[in-house]
Structures are given as structure tokens and as C-alpha cells.
Tab-separated table of C-alpha atoms in Angstrom:
chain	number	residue	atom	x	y	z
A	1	UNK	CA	49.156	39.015	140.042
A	2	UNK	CA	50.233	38.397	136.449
A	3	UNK	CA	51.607	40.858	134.446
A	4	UNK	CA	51.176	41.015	131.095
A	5	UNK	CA	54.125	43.204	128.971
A	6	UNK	CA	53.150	44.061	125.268
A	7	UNK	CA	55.786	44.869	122.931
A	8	UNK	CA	55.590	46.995	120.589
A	9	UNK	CA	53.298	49.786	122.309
A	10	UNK	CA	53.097	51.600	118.999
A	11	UNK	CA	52.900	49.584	115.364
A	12	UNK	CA	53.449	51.682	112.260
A	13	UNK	CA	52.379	49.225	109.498
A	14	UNK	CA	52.206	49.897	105.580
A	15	UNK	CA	48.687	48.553	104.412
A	16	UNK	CA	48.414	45.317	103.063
A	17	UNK	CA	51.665	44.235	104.676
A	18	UNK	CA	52.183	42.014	107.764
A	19	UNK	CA	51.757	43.167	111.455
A	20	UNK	CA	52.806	41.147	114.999
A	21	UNK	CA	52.522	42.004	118.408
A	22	UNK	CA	54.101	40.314	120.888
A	23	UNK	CA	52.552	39.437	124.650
A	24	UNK	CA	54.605	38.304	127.355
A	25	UNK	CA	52.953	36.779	130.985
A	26	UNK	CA	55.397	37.132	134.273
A	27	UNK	CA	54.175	33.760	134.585
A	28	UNK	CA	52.663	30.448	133.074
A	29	UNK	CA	49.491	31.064	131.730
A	30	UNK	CA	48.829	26.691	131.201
A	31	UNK	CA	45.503	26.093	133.140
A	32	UNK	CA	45.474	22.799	135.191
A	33	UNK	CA	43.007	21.812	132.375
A	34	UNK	CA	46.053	21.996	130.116
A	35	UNK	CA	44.719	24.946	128.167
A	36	UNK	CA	46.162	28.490	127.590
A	37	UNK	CA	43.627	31.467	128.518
A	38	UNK	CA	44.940	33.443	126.856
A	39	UNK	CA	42.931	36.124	124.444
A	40	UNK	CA	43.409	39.405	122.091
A	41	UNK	CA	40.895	41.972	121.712
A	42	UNK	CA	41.142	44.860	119.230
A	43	UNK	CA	39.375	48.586	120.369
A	44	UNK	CA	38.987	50.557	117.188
A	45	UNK	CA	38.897	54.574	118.332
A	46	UNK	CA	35.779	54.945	120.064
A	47	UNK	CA	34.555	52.126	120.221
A	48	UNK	CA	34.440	49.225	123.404
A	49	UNK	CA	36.945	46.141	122.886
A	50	UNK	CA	36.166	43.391	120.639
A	51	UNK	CA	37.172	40.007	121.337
A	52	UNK	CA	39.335	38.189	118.165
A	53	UNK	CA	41.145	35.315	119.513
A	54	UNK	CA	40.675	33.332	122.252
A	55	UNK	CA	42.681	30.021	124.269
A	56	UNK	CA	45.416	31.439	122.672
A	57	UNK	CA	44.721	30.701	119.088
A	58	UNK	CA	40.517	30.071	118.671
A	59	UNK	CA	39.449	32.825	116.155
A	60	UNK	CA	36.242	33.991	118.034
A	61	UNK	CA	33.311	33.781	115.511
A	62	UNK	CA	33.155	36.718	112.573
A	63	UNK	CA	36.685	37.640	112.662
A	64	UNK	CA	38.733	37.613	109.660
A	65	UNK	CA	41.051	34.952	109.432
A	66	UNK	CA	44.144	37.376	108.784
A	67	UNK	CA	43.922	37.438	112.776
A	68	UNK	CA	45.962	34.495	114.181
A	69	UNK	CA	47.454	33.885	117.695
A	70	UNK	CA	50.056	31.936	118.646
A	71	UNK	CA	52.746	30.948	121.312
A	72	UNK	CA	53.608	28.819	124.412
A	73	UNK	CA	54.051	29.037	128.172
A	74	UNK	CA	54.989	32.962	128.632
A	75	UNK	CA	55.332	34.508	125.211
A	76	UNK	CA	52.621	34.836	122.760
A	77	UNK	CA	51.850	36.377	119.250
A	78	UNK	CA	49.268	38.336	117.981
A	79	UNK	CA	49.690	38.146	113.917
A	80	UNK	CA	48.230	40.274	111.424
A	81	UNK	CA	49.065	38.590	107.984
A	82	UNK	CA	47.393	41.817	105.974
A	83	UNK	CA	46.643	45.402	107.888
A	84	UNK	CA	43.708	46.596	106.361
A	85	UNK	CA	42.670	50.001	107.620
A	86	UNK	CA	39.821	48.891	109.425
A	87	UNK	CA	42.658	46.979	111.645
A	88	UNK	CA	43.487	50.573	113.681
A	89	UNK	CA	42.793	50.773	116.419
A	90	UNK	CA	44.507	49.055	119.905
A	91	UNK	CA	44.909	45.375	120.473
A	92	UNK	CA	44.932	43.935	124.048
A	93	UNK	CA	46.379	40.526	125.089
A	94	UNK	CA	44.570	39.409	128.485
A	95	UNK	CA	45.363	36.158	130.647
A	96	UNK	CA	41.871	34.217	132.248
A	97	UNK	CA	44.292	31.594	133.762
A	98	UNK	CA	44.333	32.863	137.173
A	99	UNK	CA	42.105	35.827	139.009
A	100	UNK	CA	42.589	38.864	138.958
A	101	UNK	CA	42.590	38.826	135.197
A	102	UNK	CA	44.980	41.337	133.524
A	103	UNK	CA	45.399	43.050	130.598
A	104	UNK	CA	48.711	44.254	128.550
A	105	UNK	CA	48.901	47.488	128.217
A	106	UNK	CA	47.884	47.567	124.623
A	107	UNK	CA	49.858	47.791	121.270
A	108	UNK	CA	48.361	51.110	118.829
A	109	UNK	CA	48.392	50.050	115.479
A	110	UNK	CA	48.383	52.652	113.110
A	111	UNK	CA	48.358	53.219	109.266
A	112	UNK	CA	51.979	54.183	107.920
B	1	UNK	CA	20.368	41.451	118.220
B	2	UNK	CA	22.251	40.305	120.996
B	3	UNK	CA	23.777	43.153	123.098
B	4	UNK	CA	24.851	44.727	126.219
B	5	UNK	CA	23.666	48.522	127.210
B	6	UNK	CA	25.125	50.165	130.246
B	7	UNK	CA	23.550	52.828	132.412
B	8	UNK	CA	23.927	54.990	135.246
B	9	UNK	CA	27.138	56.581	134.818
B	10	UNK	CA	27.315	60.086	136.326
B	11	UNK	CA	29.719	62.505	137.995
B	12	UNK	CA	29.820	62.208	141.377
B	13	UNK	CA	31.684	63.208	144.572
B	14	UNK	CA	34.198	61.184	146.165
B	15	UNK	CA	33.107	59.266	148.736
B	16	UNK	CA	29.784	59.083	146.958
B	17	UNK	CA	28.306	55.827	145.750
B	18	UNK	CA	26.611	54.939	142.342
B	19	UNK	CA	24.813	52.087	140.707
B	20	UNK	CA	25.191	50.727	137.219
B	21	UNK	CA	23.062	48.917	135.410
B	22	UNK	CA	23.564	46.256	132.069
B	23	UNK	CA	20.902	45.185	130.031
B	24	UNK	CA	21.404	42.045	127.865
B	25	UNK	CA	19.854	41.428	125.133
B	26	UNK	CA	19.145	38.349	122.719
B	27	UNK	CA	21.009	35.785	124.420
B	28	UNK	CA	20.293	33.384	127.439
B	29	UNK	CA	21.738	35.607	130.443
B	30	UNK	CA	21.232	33.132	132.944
B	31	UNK	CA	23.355	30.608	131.841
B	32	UNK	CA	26.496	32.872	131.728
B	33	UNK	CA	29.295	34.123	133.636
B	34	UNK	CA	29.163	38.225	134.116
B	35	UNK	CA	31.909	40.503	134.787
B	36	UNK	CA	32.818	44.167	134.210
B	37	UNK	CA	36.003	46.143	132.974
B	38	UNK	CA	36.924	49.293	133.076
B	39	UNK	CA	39.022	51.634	131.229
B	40	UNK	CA	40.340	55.186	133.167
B	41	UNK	CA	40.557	58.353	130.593
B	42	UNK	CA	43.358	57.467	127.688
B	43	UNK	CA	44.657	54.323	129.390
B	44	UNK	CA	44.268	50.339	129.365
B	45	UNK	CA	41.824	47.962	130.469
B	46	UNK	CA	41.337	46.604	133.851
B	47	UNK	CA	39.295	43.941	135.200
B	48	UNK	CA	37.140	44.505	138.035
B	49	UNK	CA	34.906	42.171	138.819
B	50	UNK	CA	32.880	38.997	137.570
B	51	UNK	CA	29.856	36.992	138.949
B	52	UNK	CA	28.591	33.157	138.065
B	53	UNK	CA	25.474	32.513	136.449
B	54	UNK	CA	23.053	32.291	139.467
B	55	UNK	CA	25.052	35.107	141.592
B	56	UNK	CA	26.939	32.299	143.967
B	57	UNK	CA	30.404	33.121	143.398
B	58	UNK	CA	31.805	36.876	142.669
B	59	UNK	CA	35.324	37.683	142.509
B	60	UNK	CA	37.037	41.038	142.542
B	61	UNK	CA	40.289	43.056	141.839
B	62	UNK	CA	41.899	43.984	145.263
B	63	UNK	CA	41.863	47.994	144.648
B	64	UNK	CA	37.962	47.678	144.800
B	65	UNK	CA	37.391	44.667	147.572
B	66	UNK	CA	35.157	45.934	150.335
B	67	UNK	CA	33.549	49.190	147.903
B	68	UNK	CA	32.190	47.305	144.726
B	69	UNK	CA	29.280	44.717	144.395
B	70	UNK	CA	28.548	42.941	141.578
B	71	UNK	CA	25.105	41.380	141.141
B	72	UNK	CA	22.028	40.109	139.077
B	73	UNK	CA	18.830	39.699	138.326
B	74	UNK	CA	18.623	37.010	135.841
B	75	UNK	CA	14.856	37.567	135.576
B	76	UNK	CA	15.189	40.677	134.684
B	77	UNK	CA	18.740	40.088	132.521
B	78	UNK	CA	19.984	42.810	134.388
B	79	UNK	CA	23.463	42.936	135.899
B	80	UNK	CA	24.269	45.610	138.587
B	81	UNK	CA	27.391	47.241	139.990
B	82	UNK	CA	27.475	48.669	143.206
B	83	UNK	CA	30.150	51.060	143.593
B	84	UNK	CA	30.637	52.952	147.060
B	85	UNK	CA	33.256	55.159	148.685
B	86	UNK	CA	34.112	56.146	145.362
B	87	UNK	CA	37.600	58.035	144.959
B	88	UNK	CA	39.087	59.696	142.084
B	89	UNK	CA	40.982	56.953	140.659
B	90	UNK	CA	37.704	55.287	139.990
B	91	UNK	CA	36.814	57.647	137.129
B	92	UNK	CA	36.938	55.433	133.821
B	93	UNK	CA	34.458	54.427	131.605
B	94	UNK	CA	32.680	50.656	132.544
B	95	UNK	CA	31.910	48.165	130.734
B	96	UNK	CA	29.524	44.980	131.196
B	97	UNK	CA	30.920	41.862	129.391
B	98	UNK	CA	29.379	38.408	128.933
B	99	UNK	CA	31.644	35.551	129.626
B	100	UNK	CA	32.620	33.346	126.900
B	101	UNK	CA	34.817	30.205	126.759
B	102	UNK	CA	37.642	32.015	129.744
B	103	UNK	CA	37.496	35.086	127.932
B	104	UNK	CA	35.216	37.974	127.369
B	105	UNK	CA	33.005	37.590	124.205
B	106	UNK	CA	30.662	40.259	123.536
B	107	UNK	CA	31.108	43.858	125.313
B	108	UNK	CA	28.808	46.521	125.942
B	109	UNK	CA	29.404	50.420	124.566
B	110	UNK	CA	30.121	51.465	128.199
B	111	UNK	CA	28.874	53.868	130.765
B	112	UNK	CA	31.703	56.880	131.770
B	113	UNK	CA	32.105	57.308	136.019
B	114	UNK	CA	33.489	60.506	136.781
B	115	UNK	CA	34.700	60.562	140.676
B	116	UNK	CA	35.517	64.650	141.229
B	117	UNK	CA	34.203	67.757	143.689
């Protein structure tokens, strides 16, 4: 199985500053298509995940385009250009390369 | 509105079995992969299982192999999950999720399994 290793697990972040989160797969997540599956979701408190980003770096449809992704190969980025406090909550990288799909283990971003 | 509702979540014994249920809603379930995730008390996400768009091909995470069943009704836009033998480290809340481009794309609010006696 891949693993999937999310650093930090805890993000203190002053509003209206930048936030990243890092994602790292125990192996290549390049498809034989030549595409990375590799997406974030964000779970405010509460509520059920949500996706944001998708093949690494497609901004799914309604999400604000301070969310980018980024990376190659076995390291990725989740990037937050602005936290604005509806951004709490926990973001989850998760690979659809190769079955079983996994999850990190989540990053908490929280209001300083 | 396009959605997913979950159903059927109840405390049960171990060993017991359950069914849940997902309703979609507002979107062309047919002509979509299925698969559902779940999410134990205060910890991460896990994928358990997903099914192709007329019920062909399933796949499943090894811990639940031989006790889960995914399946569908696309007449009905109903997806089901089958859960027997359930043990304690089953308890988590599940959710249905609609298959977008090799990802998950729209979620559902989730339905909490609780395995105890």
C-alpha cells in the first residue's frame, strides 16, 4: 500500500497570511496515463470532507483560488496564499494512483 | 440540488451485520463510479470500498475483504453497503462519495456505525 505522510499535523497560521502543507507518497504516485492522482480535501469541524484540488493541481469547481497544489513524483504541496477563517478545519492529501486509496493523516489548521 | 444522504447507521453488536443506504440526488448516478470512506471517532479517513457505474467491478480495502459488499441500484440511485461480522474497529462514521475525475468530488454528511455489546 502507499503511504501517505503529512507534515505539519498541526498549522498555527495568523489570518490573512500564507499557509503550506506538505504531502509525501512512499511511492510514485505518476499513473501510466502520465497523470498525478493526487487530491486535497479540507473537513471544516463537523462537517464531511470537501474536495479542493484534484490531479495534483486542478482546483475542483467553487473553490477559491487561494487553494493551489503543487509538486512532483513523491512530495507535494498544499498552499494556502491567504488563511481566512473559514479555512479551519483539517486538510487531507489522498493518492487515486493505485488501489487501496489512502489518505494522509491530515494537517489541523487553526487560527493563531 | 445535487447531494448524497446516508442511512442506516445504528449501534450494533459485534458480529452483527448492517446495511447502509445512499441516496443521490440531482446528478446522473448511473454514469459514475461509487465508493465509500470512513472515518473512526477523532481520527483520519480511510477508504473502503468503490463500485463502477453498472456494479461490474468493486474493489475493497483488505481489513474488510470477505465482510463488506458494496452495491447499487442505479434505478433507484441508491448505493448500498453491506457490512457483516462487524467488530469493534468498524465503528466510524461512513460516508458515500461520487467519483469524480480519480478523486472523490461530492461527499455525503455521513451515517455513524457503532460496533459495541
Amino acid at each position: 500500500d502507499i503511504v501517505m505522510t503529512q507534515t505539519p499535523l498541526s498549522s498555527p497560521v495568523t489570518l490573512g497570511q500564507p499557509a503550506s502543507i506538505s504531502c509525501r507518497s512512499s511511492q510514485s504516485l505518476v499513473y501510466s496515463d502520465g497523470n498525478i492522482h493526487l487530491s486535497w480535501l479540507q473537513q471544516r469541524p463537523g462537517q464531511p470532507p470537501r474536495l479542493l484540488i484534484y490531479k495534483l493541481s486542478k482546483r475542483f469547481s467553487g473553490v477559491p483560488d487561494r487553494f493551489s497544489g503543487s509538486g512532483a513524483g513523491t512530495d507535494f504541496t498544499l498552499k494556502i496564499s491567504r488563511v481566512e477563517p473559514e479555512d479551519v478545519g483539517i486538510y487531507y492529501c489522498m493518492q487515486s494512483t493505485q488501489l487501496p486509496w489512502t489518505f494522509g493523516q491530515g494537517t489541523k489548521v487553526e487560527i493563531k | 440540488e445535487v447531494q448524497l444522504v446516508e442511512s442506516g447507521g445504528v449501534l450494533v453488536q459485534p458480529g452483527g451485520s448492517l446495511r447502509l443506504s445512499c441516496i443521490a440526488s440531482e446528478f446522473t448516478f448511473s454514469t459514475y463510479w461509487m465508493g465509500w470512506v470512513r472515518q473512526a471517532p477523532g481520527k483520519g479517513l480511510e477508504w473502503v470500498t468503490n463500485i463502477k457505474q453498472d456494479g461490474s467491478e468493486t474493489f475493497y480495502v483488505d481489513s474488510v475483504k470477505g465482510r463488506f459488499t458494496i452495491s447499487r441500484d442505479n434505478a433507484k440511485n441508491s448505493l448500498y453497503l453491506q457490512m457483516d461480522s462487524l467488530r469493534a474497529e468498524d465503528t466510524a462514521v461512513y460516508y458515500c462519495a461520487k467519483h469524480g475525475d480519480w478523486c472523490f468530488d461530492l461527499w455525503g454528511r455521513g451515517t455513524l456505525v457503532t460496533v459495541s455489546s
